Tab-separated table of C-alpha atoms in Angstrom:
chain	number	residue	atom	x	y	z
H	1	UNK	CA	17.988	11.712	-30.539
H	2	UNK	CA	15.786	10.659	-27.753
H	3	UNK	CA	12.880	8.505	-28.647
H	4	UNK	CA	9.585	9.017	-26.974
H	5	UNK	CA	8.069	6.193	-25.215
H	6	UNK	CA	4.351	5.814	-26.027
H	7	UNK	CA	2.143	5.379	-22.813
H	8	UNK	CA	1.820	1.825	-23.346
H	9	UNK	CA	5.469	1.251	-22.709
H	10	UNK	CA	5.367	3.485	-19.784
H	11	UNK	CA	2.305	1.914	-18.240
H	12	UNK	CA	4.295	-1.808	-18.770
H	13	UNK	CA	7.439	-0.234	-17.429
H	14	UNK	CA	5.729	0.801	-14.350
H	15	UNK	CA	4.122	-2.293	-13.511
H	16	UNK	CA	7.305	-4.341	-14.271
H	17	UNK	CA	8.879	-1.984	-11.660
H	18	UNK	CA	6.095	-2.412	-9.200
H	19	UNK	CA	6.120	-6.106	-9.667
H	20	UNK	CA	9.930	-6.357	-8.875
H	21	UNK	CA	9.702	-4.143	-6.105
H	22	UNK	CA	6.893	-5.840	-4.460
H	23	UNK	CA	9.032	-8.596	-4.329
H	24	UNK	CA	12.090	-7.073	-2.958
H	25	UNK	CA	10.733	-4.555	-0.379
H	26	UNK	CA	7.012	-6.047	0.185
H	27	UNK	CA	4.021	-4.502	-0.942
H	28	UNK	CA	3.622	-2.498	2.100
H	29	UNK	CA	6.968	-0.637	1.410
H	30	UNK	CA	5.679	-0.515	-2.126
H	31	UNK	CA	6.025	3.845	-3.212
H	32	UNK	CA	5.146	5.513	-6.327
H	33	UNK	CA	8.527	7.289	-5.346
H	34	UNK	CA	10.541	3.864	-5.222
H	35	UNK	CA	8.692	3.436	-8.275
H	36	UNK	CA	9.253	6.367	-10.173
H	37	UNK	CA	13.149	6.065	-9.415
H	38	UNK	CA	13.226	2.659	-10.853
H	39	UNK	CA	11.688	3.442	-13.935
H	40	UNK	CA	13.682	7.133	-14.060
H	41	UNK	CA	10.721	9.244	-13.772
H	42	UNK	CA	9.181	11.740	-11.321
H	43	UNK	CA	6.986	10.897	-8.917
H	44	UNK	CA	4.292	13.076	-11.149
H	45	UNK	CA	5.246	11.126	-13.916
H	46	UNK	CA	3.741	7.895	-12.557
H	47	UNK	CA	0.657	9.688	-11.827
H	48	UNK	CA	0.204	10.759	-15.411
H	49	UNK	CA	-0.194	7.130	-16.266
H	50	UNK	CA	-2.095	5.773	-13.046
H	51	UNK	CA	-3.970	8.350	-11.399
H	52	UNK	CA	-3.767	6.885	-7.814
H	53	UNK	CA	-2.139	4.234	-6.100
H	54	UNK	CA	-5.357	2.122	-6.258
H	55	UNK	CA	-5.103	2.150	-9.938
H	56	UNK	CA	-1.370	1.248	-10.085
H	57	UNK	CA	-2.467	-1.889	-7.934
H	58	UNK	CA	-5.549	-2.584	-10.060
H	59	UNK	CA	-3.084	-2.993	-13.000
H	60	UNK	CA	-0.384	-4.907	-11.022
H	61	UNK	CA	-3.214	-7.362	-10.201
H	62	UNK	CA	-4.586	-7.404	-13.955
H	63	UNK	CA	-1.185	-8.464	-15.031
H	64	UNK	CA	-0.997	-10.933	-13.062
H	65	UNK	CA	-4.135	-12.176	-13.884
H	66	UNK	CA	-3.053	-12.212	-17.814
H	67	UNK	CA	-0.045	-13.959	-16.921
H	68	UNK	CA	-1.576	-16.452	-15.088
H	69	UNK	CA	-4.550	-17.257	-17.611
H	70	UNK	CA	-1.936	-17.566	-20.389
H	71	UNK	CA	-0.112	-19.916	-18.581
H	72	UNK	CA	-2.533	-21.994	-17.987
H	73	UNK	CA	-3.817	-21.852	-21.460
H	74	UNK	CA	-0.872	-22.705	-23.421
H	75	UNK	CA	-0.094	-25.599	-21.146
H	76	UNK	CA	-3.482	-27.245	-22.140
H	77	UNK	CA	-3.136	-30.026	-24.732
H	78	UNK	CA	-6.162	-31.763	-25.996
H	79	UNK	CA	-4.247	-34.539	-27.047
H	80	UNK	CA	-3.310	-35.437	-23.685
H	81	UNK	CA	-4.803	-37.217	-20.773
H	82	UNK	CA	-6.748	-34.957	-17.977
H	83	UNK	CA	-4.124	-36.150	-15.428
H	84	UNK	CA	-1.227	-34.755	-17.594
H	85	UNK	CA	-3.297	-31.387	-18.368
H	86	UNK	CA	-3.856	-31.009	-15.051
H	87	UNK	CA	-0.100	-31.944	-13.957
H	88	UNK	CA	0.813	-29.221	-16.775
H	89	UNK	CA	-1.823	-26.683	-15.638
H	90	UNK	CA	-0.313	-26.600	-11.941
H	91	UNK	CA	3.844	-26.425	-13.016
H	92	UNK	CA	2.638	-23.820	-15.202
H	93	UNK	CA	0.759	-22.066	-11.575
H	94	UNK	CA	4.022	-23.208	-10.129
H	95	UNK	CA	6.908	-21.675	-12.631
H	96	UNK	CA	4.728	-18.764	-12.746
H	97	UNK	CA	5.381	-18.106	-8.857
H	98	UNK	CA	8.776	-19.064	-9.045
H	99	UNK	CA	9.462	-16.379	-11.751
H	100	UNK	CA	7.375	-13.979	-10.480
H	101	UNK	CA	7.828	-13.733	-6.479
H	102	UNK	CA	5.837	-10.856	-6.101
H	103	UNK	CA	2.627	-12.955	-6.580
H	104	UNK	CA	3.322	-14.572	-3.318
H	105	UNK	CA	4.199	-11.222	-1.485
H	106	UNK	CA	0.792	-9.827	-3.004
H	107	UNK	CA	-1.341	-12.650	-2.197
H	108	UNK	CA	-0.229	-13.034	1.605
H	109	UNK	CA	-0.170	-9.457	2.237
H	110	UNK	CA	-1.823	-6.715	4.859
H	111	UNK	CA	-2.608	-4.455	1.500
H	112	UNK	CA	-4.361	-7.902	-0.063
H	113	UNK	CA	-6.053	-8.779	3.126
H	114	UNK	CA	-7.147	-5.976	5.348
H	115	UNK	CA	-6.757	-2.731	2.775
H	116	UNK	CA	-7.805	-3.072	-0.534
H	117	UNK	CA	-10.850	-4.688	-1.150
H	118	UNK	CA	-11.275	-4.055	-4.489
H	119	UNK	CA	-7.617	-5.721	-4.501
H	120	UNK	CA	-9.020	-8.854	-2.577
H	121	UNK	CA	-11.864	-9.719	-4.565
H	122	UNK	CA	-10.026	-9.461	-7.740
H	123	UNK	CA	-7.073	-12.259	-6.625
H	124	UNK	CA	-10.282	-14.156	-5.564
H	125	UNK	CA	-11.566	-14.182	-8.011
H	126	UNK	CA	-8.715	-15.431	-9.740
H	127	UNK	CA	-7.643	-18.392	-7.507
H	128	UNK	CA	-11.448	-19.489	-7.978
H	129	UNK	CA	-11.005	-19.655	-11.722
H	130	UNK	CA	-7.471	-21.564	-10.566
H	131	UNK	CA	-9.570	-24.152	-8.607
H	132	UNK	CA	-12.679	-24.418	-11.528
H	133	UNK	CA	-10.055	-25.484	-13.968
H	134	UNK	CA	-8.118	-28.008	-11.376
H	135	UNK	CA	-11.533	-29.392	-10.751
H	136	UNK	CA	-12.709	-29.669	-14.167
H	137	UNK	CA	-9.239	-31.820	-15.090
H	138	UNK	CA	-10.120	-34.089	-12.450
H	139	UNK	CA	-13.859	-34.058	-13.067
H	140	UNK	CA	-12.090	-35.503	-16.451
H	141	UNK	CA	-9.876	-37.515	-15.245
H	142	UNK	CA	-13.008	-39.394	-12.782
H	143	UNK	CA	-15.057	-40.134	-16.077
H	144	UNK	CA	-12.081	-42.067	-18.041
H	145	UNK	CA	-11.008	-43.761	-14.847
H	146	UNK	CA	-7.316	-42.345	-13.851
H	147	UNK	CA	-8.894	-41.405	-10.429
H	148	UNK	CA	-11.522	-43.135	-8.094
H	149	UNK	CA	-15.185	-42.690	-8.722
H	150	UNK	CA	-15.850	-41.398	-5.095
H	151	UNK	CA	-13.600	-38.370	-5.824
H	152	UNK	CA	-15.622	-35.282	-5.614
H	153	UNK	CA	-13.757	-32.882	-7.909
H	154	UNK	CA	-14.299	-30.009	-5.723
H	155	UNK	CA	-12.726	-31.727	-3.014
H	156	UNK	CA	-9.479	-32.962	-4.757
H	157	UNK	CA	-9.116	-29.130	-6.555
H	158	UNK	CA	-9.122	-27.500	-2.949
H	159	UNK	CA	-6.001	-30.083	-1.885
H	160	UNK	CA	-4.350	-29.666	-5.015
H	161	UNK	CA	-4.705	-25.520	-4.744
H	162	UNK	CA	-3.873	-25.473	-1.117
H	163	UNK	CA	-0.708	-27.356	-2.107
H	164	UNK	CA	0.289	-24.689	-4.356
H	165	UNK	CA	-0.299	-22.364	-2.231
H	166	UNK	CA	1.171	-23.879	0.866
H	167	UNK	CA	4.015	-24.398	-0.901
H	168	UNK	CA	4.194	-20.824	-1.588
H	169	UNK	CA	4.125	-19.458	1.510
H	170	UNK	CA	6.993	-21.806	2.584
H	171	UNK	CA	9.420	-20.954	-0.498
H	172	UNK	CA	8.378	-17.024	0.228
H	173	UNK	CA	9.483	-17.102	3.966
H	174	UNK	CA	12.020	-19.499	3.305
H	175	UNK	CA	13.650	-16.736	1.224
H	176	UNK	CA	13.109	-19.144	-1.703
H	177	UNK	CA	15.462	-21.677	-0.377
H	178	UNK	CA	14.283	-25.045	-2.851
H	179	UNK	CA	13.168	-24.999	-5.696
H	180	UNK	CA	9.538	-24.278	-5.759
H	181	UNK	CA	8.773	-26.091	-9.176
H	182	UNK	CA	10.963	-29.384	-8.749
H	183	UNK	CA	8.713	-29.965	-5.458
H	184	UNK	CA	5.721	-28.852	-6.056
H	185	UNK	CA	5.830	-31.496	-9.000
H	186	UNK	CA	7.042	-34.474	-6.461
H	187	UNK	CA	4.388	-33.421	-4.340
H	188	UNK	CA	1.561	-33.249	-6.690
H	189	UNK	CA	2.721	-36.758	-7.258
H	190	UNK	CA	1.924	-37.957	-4.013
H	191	UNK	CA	-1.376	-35.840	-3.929
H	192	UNK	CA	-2.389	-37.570	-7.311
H	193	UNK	CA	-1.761	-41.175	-5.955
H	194	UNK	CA	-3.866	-41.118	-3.227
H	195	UNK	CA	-6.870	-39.788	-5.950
H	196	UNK	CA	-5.833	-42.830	-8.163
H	197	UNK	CA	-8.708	-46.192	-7.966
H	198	UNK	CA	-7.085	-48.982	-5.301
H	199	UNK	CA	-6.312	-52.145	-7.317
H	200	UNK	CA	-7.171	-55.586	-6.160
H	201	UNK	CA	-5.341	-56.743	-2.795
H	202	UNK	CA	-5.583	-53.210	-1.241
H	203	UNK	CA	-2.854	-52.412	-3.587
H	204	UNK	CA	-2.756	-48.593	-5.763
């Protein structure tokens, strides 16, 4: 006997397929009927559960968001320093990306940038809560001394972001060549040591 999905599993199934997709064809190529095939229902079907395309997109980019604000919450510890929190904040941004390479395609894309607004504002809004966290770990990290006083947390979260997101762009169009994780750590490293207070002599 066939078992009948509730619309919850449908709605999940249909952004897991759009996610995938978006990864494999681009969001540009991105079709309810590419869609629909994926998830074995009729192009109709899809449109029972998100009315329009806009819709569909608005709950691609929600998931994301979830995914990305659990991530960063559960690799908070308040036991440890605001250097390691903010170290475990960013591989958590960084596995993330490398798991799910449609947030790449997304972010760098014509239907991001030029035609969806709605679309736009919503990743903005979401890399800006990225950076306010970032900043507030090294706003942290300034008061018990692990970087220099002059460090203006703003400042150091807009490197450390752009970092991430360099690095995504370069793993995206390098058809994910390296692995995006194991370098964005070494390179955090050498972003973190040039925040750290100079020690007598010159010396860090």
């Amino acid at each position: 006997m066939r078992i009948r999905k509730t619309a919850e599993v449908r709605q999940a199934e249909i952004i897991d397929a759009a996610l995938r997709l978006a990864a494999r064809l681009g969001p540009e190529r991105l079709t309810t009927e590419a869609i629909a095939d994926a998830v074995g229902l009729t192009q109709p079907g899809v449109f029972r559960h998100f009315p329009t395309k806009q819709k569909l997109w608005e709950a691609v980019a929600a998931r994301i968001g979830s995914m990305m604000e659990t991530r960063w919450s559960k690799a908070q510890s308040p036991e440890d320093s605001p250097s390691s929190q903010l170290r475990a904040v960013v591989v958590a941004q960084l596995r993330l990306i490398q798991a799910t390479p449609a947030i790449p395609a997304i972010l760098f894309s014509r239907e991001l940038h030029t035609q969806n607004e709605a679309l736009r504002k919503y990743f903005l809004q979401l890399l800006g809560r990225f950076h306010g966290l970032v900043a507030e770990f090294v706003g942290r990290a300034k008061e018990v001394g692990e970087v220099r006083r002059d460090l203006e947390p703003d400042d150091a979260a807009y490197l450390i972001v752009s970092l991430v997101q360099g690095l995504a762009v370069r793993w995206s169009i390098s058809a994910r060549a390296f692995d995006l994780t194991g370098e964005g750590s070494r390179l955090l490293e050498v972003q973190l040591s040039g925040f750290r207070r100079a020690r007598r002599g010159g010396r860090r």
